Coordinates of C-alpha atoms in Angstrom, one line a residue:
Chain A
M1 CA -195.6 2.9 -217.8
N2 CA -197.9 5.8 -217.7
R3 CA -196.7 9.4 -217.7
K4 CA -197.9 10.2 -214.2
L5 CA -195.7 7.4 -212.7
I6 CA -192.7 8.7 -214.7
N7 CA -193.3 12.2 -213.5
G8 CA -193.7 11.1 -210.0
L9 CA -190.4 9.1 -210.0
L10 CA -188.6 12.1 -211.6
I11 CA -189.9 14.5 -208.9
F12 CA -189.0 11.9 -206.2
F13 CA -185.4 11.6 -207.5
A14 CA -185.1 15.4 -207.8
L15 CA -186.2 15.9 -204.2
A16 CA -183.9 13.1 -203.0
I17 CA -180.9 14.7 -204.8
M18 CA -181.8 18.1 -203.3
A19 CA -182.1 16.6 -199.9
I20 CA -178.7 15.0 -200.2
I21 CA -177.1 18.2 -201.4
V22 CA -178.7 20.2 -198.5
W23 CA -177.8 17.6 -196.0
D24 CA -174.2 17.6 -197.2
F25 CA -174.0 21.3 -197.2
V26 CA -175.6 21.8 -193.8
G27 CA -174.0 18.7 -192.2
N28 CA -170.5 19.6 -193.4
K29 CA -170.7 23.3 -192.5
A30 CA -168.1 24.9 -190.3
G31 CA -168.6 24.4 -186.7
K32 CA -170.4 21.0 -187.1
N33 CA -168.9 18.2 -185.2
V34 CA -167.3 16.0 -188.0
P35 CA -165.1 13.1 -186.9
N36 CA -161.5 13.6 -187.7
P37 CA -159.9 10.5 -189.1
Y38 CA -156.5 12.0 -188.5
E39 CA -157.1 13.0 -184.9
Y40 CA -154.1 13.2 -182.6
N41 CA -155.5 11.1 -179.9
I42 CA -153.9 10.9 -176.4
D43 CA -157.1 10.0 -174.6
E44 CA -155.7 6.7 -173.3
F45 CA -153.0 8.7 -171.4
R46 CA -155.6 11.0 -169.9
K47 CA -157.1 8.1 -167.9
V48 CA -155.2 7.1 -164.8
D49 CA -155.8 4.6 -162.1
S50 CA -157.8 6.4 -159.5
L51 CA -155.9 4.5 -156.7
K52 CA -152.8 6.4 -157.8
V53 CA -154.4 9.8 -157.2
I54 CA -153.3 10.5 -153.7
Y55 CA -154.3 14.2 -153.5
K56 CA -157.7 15.9 -153.7
E57 CA -158.6 19.4 -154.7
I58 CA -159.9 21.2 -151.7
L59 CA -160.3 24.7 -153.0
N60 CA -160.0 26.8 -156.1
F61 CA -160.6 30.5 -156.7
P62 CA -160.2 32.8 -159.7
V63 CA -157.4 35.3 -160.2
V64 CA -158.6 38.4 -162.0
A65 CA -155.8 39.5 -164.2
D66 CA -154.9 39.6 -167.9
V67 CA -151.7 37.6 -167.6
L68 CA -150.7 35.1 -165.0
S69 CA -146.9 34.5 -164.6
G70 CA -146.2 32.4 -161.5
I71 CA -147.1 31.4 -158.0
A72 CA -145.3 31.2 -154.6
I73 CA -146.2 30.7 -151.0
S74 CA -145.0 32.8 -148.0
D75 CA -146.3 32.8 -144.5
S76 CA -149.6 31.1 -145.5
L77 CA -150.1 33.7 -148.2
I78 CA -150.5 32.8 -151.8
I79 CA -148.5 35.2 -154.0
V80 CA -149.3 35.4 -157.7
A81 CA -147.3 37.3 -160.2
A82 CA -149.7 38.5 -162.9
G83 CA -147.8 40.4 -165.5
N84 CA -147.2 43.8 -164.0
E85 CA -149.0 43.1 -160.8
I86 CA -148.3 41.3 -157.5
I87 CA -151.4 39.8 -156.0
K88 CA -151.7 38.1 -152.6
F89 CA -154.4 35.9 -151.3
D90 CA -155.0 34.3 -148.0
I91 CA -155.4 30.6 -147.6
S92 CA -159.2 30.9 -148.1
G93 CA -158.7 32.5 -151.5
K94 CA -159.6 36.1 -150.4
E95 CA -157.5 38.7 -152.1
V96 CA -155.6 40.7 -149.5
F97 CA -153.1 42.7 -151.5
R98 CA -152.7 43.9 -155.1
K99 CA -150.0 46.2 -156.4
A100 CA -148.9 47.3 -159.8
I101 CA -145.2 47.0 -160.5
Q102 CA -143.0 48.3 -163.4
D103 CA -141.5 45.0 -164.3
S104 CA -143.3 42.5 -166.5
S105 CA -142.9 39.3 -164.6
I106 CA -142.2 35.8 -166.0
C107 CA -142.0 34.1 -162.7
L108 CA -141.3 34.8 -159.0
T109 CA -140.0 33.5 -155.7
V110 CA -140.1 34.7 -152.1
D111 CA -137.0 34.6 -149.9
A112 CA -136.7 34.0 -146.1
N113 CA -137.0 37.8 -145.6
R114 CA -140.4 37.8 -147.4
D115 CA -138.8 39.8 -150.2
I116 CA -140.4 39.0 -153.6
W117 CA -138.1 38.3 -156.4
I118 CA -139.5 38.8 -159.9
A119 CA -137.8 37.5 -163.0
T120 CA -138.5 39.3 -166.3
R121 CA -137.3 37.9 -169.6
H122 CA -133.8 39.5 -169.3
Y123 CA -133.3 40.6 -165.7
I124 CA -134.3 40.2 -162.0
A125 CA -136.0 42.7 -159.8
Q126 CA -136.3 42.5 -156.0
Y127 CA -139.3 43.9 -154.2
N128 CA -140.1 44.0 -150.5
S129 CA -143.3 42.4 -149.2
N130 CA -145.2 45.6 -149.7
G131 CA -144.4 45.6 -153.4
S132 CA -141.8 48.4 -153.2
L133 CA -138.8 48.1 -155.5
L134 CA -135.5 47.3 -153.7
N135 CA -133.2 46.5 -156.5
R136 CA -133.1 45.9 -160.2
W137 CA -130.3 43.9 -161.7
N138 CA -128.6 44.5 -165.0
S139 CA -129.8 42.5 -168.0
F140 CA -128.3 39.1 -168.7
G141 CA -128.4 40.1 -172.4
D142 CA -130.7 40.0 -175.3
R143 CA -130.3 36.2 -175.8
S144 CA -131.4 35.5 -172.2
V145 CA -134.8 34.0 -171.5
I146 CA -135.2 33.7 -167.8
T147 CA -137.6 31.0 -166.8
S148 CA -137.1 30.4 -163.1
L149 CA -135.2 31.7 -160.1
A150 CA -134.7 30.6 -156.5
V151 CA -133.2 32.3 -153.5
S152 CA -131.3 30.3 -150.7
G153 CA -129.5 32.3 -148.1
D154 CA -127.3 34.7 -150.0
R155 CA -127.4 32.7 -153.1
V156 CA -129.7 33.5 -156.0
F157 CA -130.0 30.9 -158.8
V158 CA -131.4 32.1 -162.2
A159 CA -132.3 29.7 -165.0
D160 CA -131.6 31.2 -168.4
A161 CA -133.3 29.0 -171.0
G162 CA -132.1 31.2 -173.8
N163 CA -128.4 30.7 -173.0
R164 CA -129.0 27.2 -171.5
I165 CA -127.3 28.1 -168.3
V166 CA -127.9 28.6 -164.6
Y167 CA -126.4 31.6 -163.0
H168 CA -125.4 31.5 -159.4
C169 CA -125.4 35.1 -158.3
D170 CA -125.2 37.0 -155.0
K171 CA -128.1 39.2 -154.0
T172 CA -126.7 42.2 -155.8
G173 CA -126.7 40.4 -159.1
K174 CA -123.1 39.7 -159.4
I175 CA -122.5 36.3 -161.1
V176 CA -120.6 34.0 -158.8
Q177 CA -120.5 31.0 -161.2
K178 CA -122.2 29.5 -164.2
I179 CA -123.7 26.1 -163.7
G180 CA -124.7 23.4 -166.2
E181 CA -122.3 24.2 -169.1
K182 CA -121.5 21.0 -170.9
N183 CA -118.4 19.5 -169.4
G184 CA -117.4 15.9 -169.9
Q185 CA -114.8 16.0 -167.2
N186 CA -117.1 16.8 -164.3
G187 CA -120.0 14.8 -165.9
V188 CA -122.3 17.7 -166.7
P189 CA -124.2 16.7 -169.9
G190 CA -125.3 20.3 -170.7
Y191 CA -128.8 21.6 -170.9
V192 CA -131.1 20.6 -173.7
I193 CA -133.9 23.2 -173.7
P194 CA -136.1 22.9 -176.8
S195 CA -138.7 25.4 -175.5
P196 CA -138.6 28.1 -172.8
F197 CA -139.3 25.8 -169.9
M198 CA -136.4 25.3 -167.4
D199 CA -137.3 25.3 -163.8
L200 CA -135.1 25.1 -160.7
A201 CA -135.4 24.9 -156.9
V202 CA -133.2 24.5 -153.9
D203 CA -133.9 21.5 -151.6
D204 CA -134.0 21.2 -147.8
E205 CA -130.2 20.7 -147.7
G206 CA -129.4 23.6 -149.9
F207 CA -128.6 21.7 -153.0
L208 CA -129.6 23.0 -156.4
W209 CA -132.0 21.0 -158.6
V210 CA -132.4 22.0 -162.2
V211 CA -134.9 20.4 -164.7
N212 CA -133.1 19.5 -167.9
T213 CA -136.3 19.4 -169.8
G214 CA -135.0 18.2 -173.1
R215 CA -133.5 15.2 -171.3
H216 CA -136.6 14.8 -169.1
S217 CA -134.3 14.8 -166.1
F218 CA -133.7 16.4 -162.8
E219 CA -130.1 17.3 -162.2
N220 CA -128.6 18.0 -158.8
Y221 CA -125.5 20.1 -158.3
N222 CA -122.8 20.5 -155.7
A223 CA -121.9 23.9 -154.5
D224 CA -118.9 24.0 -156.9
G225 CA -121.3 23.4 -159.9
S226 CA -120.3 19.8 -160.4
L227 CA -123.1 17.3 -161.0
R228 CA -124.1 15.4 -157.9
T229 CA -126.9 13.2 -159.1
S230 CA -129.7 13.1 -161.6
W231 CA -132.9 11.1 -162.3
G232 CA -135.7 11.2 -164.8
I233 CA -137.7 9.1 -167.3
A234 CA -139.3 10.1 -170.6
G235 CA -142.7 8.7 -171.6
M236 CA -146.4 9.4 -172.0
K237 CA -147.2 6.8 -169.3
I238 CA -147.9 8.1 -165.9
E239 CA -144.4 7.2 -164.6
G240 CA -142.6 9.4 -167.2
F241 CA -142.4 12.9 -168.4
S242 CA -144.1 13.4 -171.8
G243 CA -143.3 15.4 -174.9
C244 CA -140.2 17.2 -176.0
C245 CA -139.5 19.0 -172.8
N246 CA -141.0 18.2 -169.4
P247 CA -141.5 18.7 -166.5
A248 CA -142.1 22.3 -167.3
E249 CA -142.6 23.3 -163.7
M250 CA -141.6 21.8 -160.3
A251 CA -141.4 22.4 -156.6
I252 CA -139.6 20.6 -153.8
M253 CA -141.4 19.7 -150.5
D254 CA -139.8 19.8 -147.1
D255 CA -139.2 16.0 -147.2
N256 CA -137.3 16.5 -150.5
S257 CA -140.0 14.9 -152.6
F258 CA -140.7 16.6 -156.0
V259 CA -143.9 18.0 -157.3
T260 CA -143.9 18.0 -161.1
S261 CA -146.1 19.7 -163.6
E262 CA -146.2 18.9 -167.3
K263 CA -147.3 20.7 -170.4
G264 CA -148.9 19.1 -173.5
L265 CA -150.7 16.6 -171.3
P266 CA -151.2 18.6 -168.1
R267 CA -150.7 16.5 -165.0
I268 CA -149.2 17.1 -161.6
K269 CA -147.4 14.3 -159.9
L270 CA -145.4 13.6 -156.8
Y271 CA -142.0 11.9 -156.9
G272 CA -139.8 10.7 -154.1
Q273 CA -136.4 12.2 -153.6
H274 CA -134.8 9.4 -155.7
G275 CA -137.3 9.7 -158.5
E276 CA -139.8 7.1 -157.7
L277 CA -143.4 8.0 -158.5
K278 CA -145.3 8.3 -155.2
G279 CA -148.6 9.3 -156.7
I280 CA -150.7 11.7 -158.7
I281 CA -151.7 15.1 -157.4
A282 CA -153.9 16.2 -160.3
P283 CA -154.6 13.8 -163.1
P284 CA -155.0 15.0 -166.8
E285 CA -158.7 14.7 -166.5
S286 CA -158.8 17.5 -163.9
F287 CA -157.6 20.0 -166.5
N288 CA -159.4 21.5 -169.5
Q289 CA -159.2 19.0 -172.4
D290 CA -158.0 21.7 -174.8
S291 CA -155.4 23.1 -172.5
Y292 CA -151.8 22.2 -172.9
Y293 CA -150.2 24.7 -170.5
A294 CA -148.3 23.3 -167.5
P295 CA -149.7 24.9 -164.3
D296 CA -147.0 26.6 -162.1
V297 CA -146.8 24.8 -158.8
A298 CA -145.8 25.8 -155.2
V299 CA -145.9 23.9 -151.9
D300 CA -146.3 24.8 -148.3
A301 CA -145.0 23.3 -145.1
N302 CA -148.2 21.2 -144.7
Y303 CA -147.5 19.4 -148.0
Q304 CA -150.3 21.2 -149.7
V305 CA -149.8 21.8 -153.4
F306 CA -150.9 25.1 -155.0
A307 CA -151.3 25.1 -158.8
L308 CA -151.7 28.2 -161.0
D309 CA -154.0 26.9 -163.7
Y310 CA -153.4 29.3 -166.7
A311 CA -156.3 28.0 -168.8
R312 CA -158.9 28.5 -166.0
K313 CA -157.2 31.5 -164.5
Q314 CA -157.5 29.9 -161.1
V315 CA -155.4 29.0 -158.1
R316 CA -156.2 25.4 -157.2
I317 CA -155.2 23.9 -153.9
F318 CA -154.6 20.2 -153.4
K319 CA -154.3 18.3 -150.2
L320 CA -153.2 14.8 -149.3
K321 CA -156.2 12.5 -149.1
Chain B
M1 CA -195.5 92.1 -218.3
S2 CA -192.4 91.0 -220.1
T3 CA -191.0 87.5 -219.4
D4 CA -187.5 88.2 -220.8
N5 CA -186.0 88.9 -217.3
L6 CA -187.2 85.6 -215.8
P7 CA -184.8 82.6 -215.6
K8 CA -185.3 80.2 -218.4
K9 CA -187.1 77.0 -217.4
M10 CA -185.4 73.8 -218.5
D11 CA -187.8 71.6 -220.4
R12 CA -188.2 68.0 -219.3
R13 CA -186.6 66.5 -222.4
R14 CA -183.4 68.5 -221.9
L15 CA -183.3 67.6 -218.2
I16 CA -183.5 63.9 -218.9
K17 CA -180.9 64.2 -221.7
N18 CA -178.4 66.0 -219.4
G19 CA -179.1 63.6 -216.6
M20 CA -178.4 60.6 -218.7
Q21 CA -175.2 62.2 -220.1
L22 CA -174.0 62.9 -216.5
T23 CA -174.8 59.3 -215.4
L24 CA -173.0 57.8 -218.3
G25 CA -170.0 60.0 -217.8
L26 CA -169.8 59.2 -214.1
S27 CA -170.1 55.5 -214.9
L28 CA -167.3 55.6 -217.4
V29 CA -165.0 57.4 -215.0
S30 CA -165.9 54.9 -212.2
I31 CA -165.3 51.9 -214.3
A32 CA -162.0 53.3 -215.6
G33 CA -160.9 54.2 -212.0
W34 CA -161.9 50.7 -210.7
S35 CA -160.0 49.0 -213.5
A36 CA -157.0 51.1 -212.9
F37 CA -157.2 50.3 -209.2
K38 CA -157.6 46.5 -209.8
S39 CA -154.7 46.4 -212.3
T40 CA -152.3 48.0 -209.8
S41 CA -153.6 46.4 -206.6
D42 CA -152.7 42.8 -205.5
R43 CA -154.6 39.7 -206.5
L44 CA -155.8 37.8 -203.5
V45 CA -155.1 34.2 -202.7
W46 CA -156.3 31.8 -200.0
Q47 CA -154.1 31.2 -196.9
L48 CA -154.7 29.8 -193.4
D49 CA -153.7 31.4 -190.2
P50 CA -151.6 28.9 -188.3
F51 CA -152.4 30.5 -185.0
K52 CA -156.2 29.9 -185.6
C53 CA -155.8 26.4 -186.9
V54 CA -157.3 23.7 -184.7
Q55 CA -155.9 20.7 -186.6
C56 CA -159.3 19.3 -187.5
G57 CA -158.1 17.3 -190.4
R58 CA -160.5 18.9 -192.9
C59 CA -157.7 20.4 -195.0
A60 CA -156.8 16.8 -196.0
K61 CA -160.4 15.8 -196.9
E62 CA -162.0 18.9 -198.3
C63 CA -159.5 20.3 -200.8
V64 CA -160.5 19.8 -204.4
M65 CA -156.9 18.8 -205.1
T66 CA -155.7 15.3 -204.4
P67 CA -153.6 15.3 -202.3
S68 CA -154.5 18.6 -200.7
A69 CA -152.8 21.8 -201.6
V70 CA -152.5 22.4 -197.9
K71 CA -149.1 21.1 -196.6
C72 CA -147.2 21.0 -193.4
V73 CA -144.3 23.5 -193.4
H74 CA -141.6 23.6 -190.8
A75 CA -140.2 26.8 -189.2
F76 CA -136.7 25.6 -188.5
N77 CA -135.9 28.6 -186.4
L78 CA -138.7 27.7 -184.0
C79 CA -137.9 24.0 -183.8
G80 CA -136.3 22.5 -180.7
Y81 CA -134.7 19.7 -182.8
C82 CA -136.0 17.4 -180.2
D83 CA -135.1 13.7 -180.0
L84 CA -138.5 12.9 -178.5
C85 CA -140.4 14.9 -181.2
G86 CA -144.2 15.1 -180.6
G87 CA -144.7 15.8 -184.3
Y88 CA -142.7 12.9 -185.6
L89 CA -143.2 10.2 -183.1
K90 CA -146.4 8.5 -182.0
P91 CA -147.4 9.1 -178.4
D92 CA -145.4 6.7 -176.4
P93 CA -143.5 5.1 -179.2
N94 CA -141.8 1.7 -178.9
A95 CA -138.5 3.4 -179.7
R96 CA -137.2 6.8 -180.9
T97 CA -136.4 5.5 -184.3
T98 CA -137.5 6.0 -187.9
A99 CA -139.3 2.7 -188.0
A100 CA -142.8 3.1 -189.5
E101 CA -144.4 1.8 -186.3
N102 CA -143.0 4.7 -184.4
Q103 CA -144.0 7.4 -186.9
L104 CA -147.0 9.6 -186.3
C105 CA -147.4 10.8 -189.9
P106 CA -149.8 8.5 -191.8
T107 CA -147.8 8.9 -195.0
A108 CA -144.3 9.1 -193.6
A109 CA -143.8 12.6 -195.0
I110 CA -141.5 13.7 -192.2
K111 CA -137.8 12.9 -192.5
R112 CA -135.7 12.7 -189.4
K113 CA -132.0 13.3 -189.6
Y114 CA -129.5 13.0 -186.8
I115 CA -127.5 16.2 -186.2
E116 CA -125.6 15.7 -182.9
D117 CA -126.6 14.3 -179.5
P118 CA -129.4 14.8 -178.7
Y119 CA -130.6 16.9 -181.7
F120 CA -132.5 15.8 -184.8
E121 CA -133.7 17.7 -187.8
Y122 CA -137.1 17.2 -189.3
E123 CA -138.0 18.0 -192.9
I124 CA -141.3 17.7 -194.7
D125 CA -141.5 15.8 -198.0
E126 CA -144.4 17.8 -199.5
A127 CA -145.0 15.3 -202.2
L128 CA -146.1 12.9 -199.5
C129 CA -147.8 15.3 -197.1
I130 CA -151.6 15.3 -197.3
G131 CA -152.2 18.2 -194.9
C132 CA -153.9 16.2 -192.2
A133 CA -152.2 18.2 -189.4
K134 CA -151.6 15.2 -187.2
C135 CA -148.0 16.2 -186.8
V136 CA -149.1 19.9 -186.2
A137 CA -151.3 18.8 -183.3
G138 CA -148.4 16.8 -181.8
C139 CA -145.9 19.6 -182.2
T140 CA -148.3 22.2 -180.9
S141 CA -149.2 20.2 -177.8
F142 CA -145.8 19.0 -176.8
G143 CA -143.3 21.1 -178.7
N144 CA -142.8 24.6 -179.9
G145 CA -145.4 24.5 -182.7
S146 CA -142.8 24.8 -185.4
L147 CA -144.8 22.4 -187.6
H148 CA -147.8 24.2 -189.1
L149 CA -150.1 24.1 -192.1
Q150 CA -150.0 26.5 -195.1
V151 CA -151.7 26.6 -198.5
R152 CA -148.9 25.9 -201.0
H153 CA -149.5 28.2 -204.0
D154 CA -147.7 26.0 -206.4
R155 CA -150.6 23.5 -206.0
C156 CA -153.6 25.6 -204.9
K157 CA -156.1 26.4 -207.7
N158 CA -157.2 29.4 -205.8
C159 CA -160.9 28.5 -206.1
N160 CA -163.4 31.3 -206.0
E161 CA -165.0 29.6 -203.0
C162 CA -162.3 27.5 -201.2
A163 CA -163.8 24.2 -200.3
I164 CA -161.8 24.0 -197.1
A165 CA -162.5 27.6 -196.1
R166 CA -166.2 26.8 -196.3
V167 CA -166.0 24.1 -193.6
C168 CA -163.0 25.3 -191.5
P169 CA -164.4 25.3 -187.9
A170 CA -161.8 27.8 -186.8
E171 CA -162.4 30.3 -189.6
A172 CA -158.6 30.2 -190.1
F173 CA -158.8 30.7 -193.9
Q174 CA -158.6 34.1 -195.3
R175 CA -157.6 35.9 -198.5
V176 CA -154.2 37.5 -198.5
P177 CA -152.4 39.5 -201.2
I178 CA -150.5 37.4 -203.6
S179 CA -147.4 39.6 -202.9
S180 CA -147.3 38.1 -199.4
P181 CA -149.1 34.8 -199.8
Y182 CA -147.9 33.0 -196.6
L183 CA -148.9 33.5 -193.0
I184 CA -145.9 32.0 -191.3
K185 CA -144.7 31.2 -187.9
G186 CA -141.2 32.5 -187.1
G187 CA -140.1 33.0 -190.7
F188 CA -141.1 30.7 -193.6
T189 CA -138.8 28.0 -194.8
K190 CA -139.6 26.3 -198.1
G191 CA -139.8 22.5 -198.3
K192 CA -137.3 20.8 -200.5
N193 CA -139.9 20.4 -203.2
G194 CA -141.3 23.8 -203.0

């Protein structure tokens, strides 16, 4: 074999090796899309039967704020608690009111008098519809992590995920009774709250519903705090509630059906008053794929659903098809 | 005219000599100072920020160690002790049991122990853990994010250029002082082998 051929082969192999090294270095660089053999894949649960989607999104609009805390509906106004601000939008998405408040909100509700009730981590503050402070309660203690509140007549219900309890208070903040403490005699299983998500609402008949997220169930209480009924199902499939602790958010419609919102695999669904799945309001595919926050939800008298999408910083309005 | 009253001119040879002496002296002082600083300051080691981690799986593949020096660690004080644990169980498992078919971890490195209804404790067997972050993704998405990755310094070779840091898409790797070598979530808890 002549020397030229040997040299040529050596140069060829040297160039090939260099090309492989460069390809490996560049192809494997940070930011390149390399398949992950260990990917946690829940794509099959993101896809849903389109026939089950019974709502459509009719409008969405941005909420300009650093932090979004919760959403409520009052008199055709959409009220958003955004950290230390209260923002109101009309039904077309136009901002009509914005006011800074002293209290750093976690969630909110609006009562029949249009007063806005803000929950912070440890206490409750009551504002009038113009955002003026009316009352601020004492703290429920350092262990408290308030995650939801509801006002029905003179009753105020406060969900404390930190102490795993619901406080039934009067409007001045005095505790009338504690609801949901584990008690075998009256059939209360006790709250299992692995993460700070514990929503509650009062239905059309004035009964309290609390989401026992660790048990993936809705629990319904009599006025004396005894358990009236419950329903729920765990599972990634569309009929169930996924993950450790869902549904993270919920709202009750006038016909006593439930709107549920889940975290991890964000999806909003509609259940009948006995817990049967009536349909999907917003399938997982309608949310950002990398988002695992549960949108807060509110409903109006026209059965429209208002979702506060934390990832997109939007209010999204869904209407029955 | 006498030149005695004029300032003396430094000749070129003397200027160069003085300059070299000054440069040498300054160099010696600098080296001594730098050495003293290095001997008293912390050595640096690699660590990953769990809040930046995107669970890409590269910690398992790219580390020069086999298995990887990156391990899952468990912040017990963040854990919800869930029955339906997103880090332990596959999505939609057949049952909430320890059967292999229900486990998410490809090497069964997470041990599940019943505490009381409905609570379970989860512990990482670091000898089995390959740092793939599959459990971290499940726990972060559906739980409290108590499972997270850390470089374990009893295994890490502290390479000059960390092979994982080079390819980490989230730029989660950084050098930290050896005196505080972990970037933890909610207080670090050592695994039973660690």
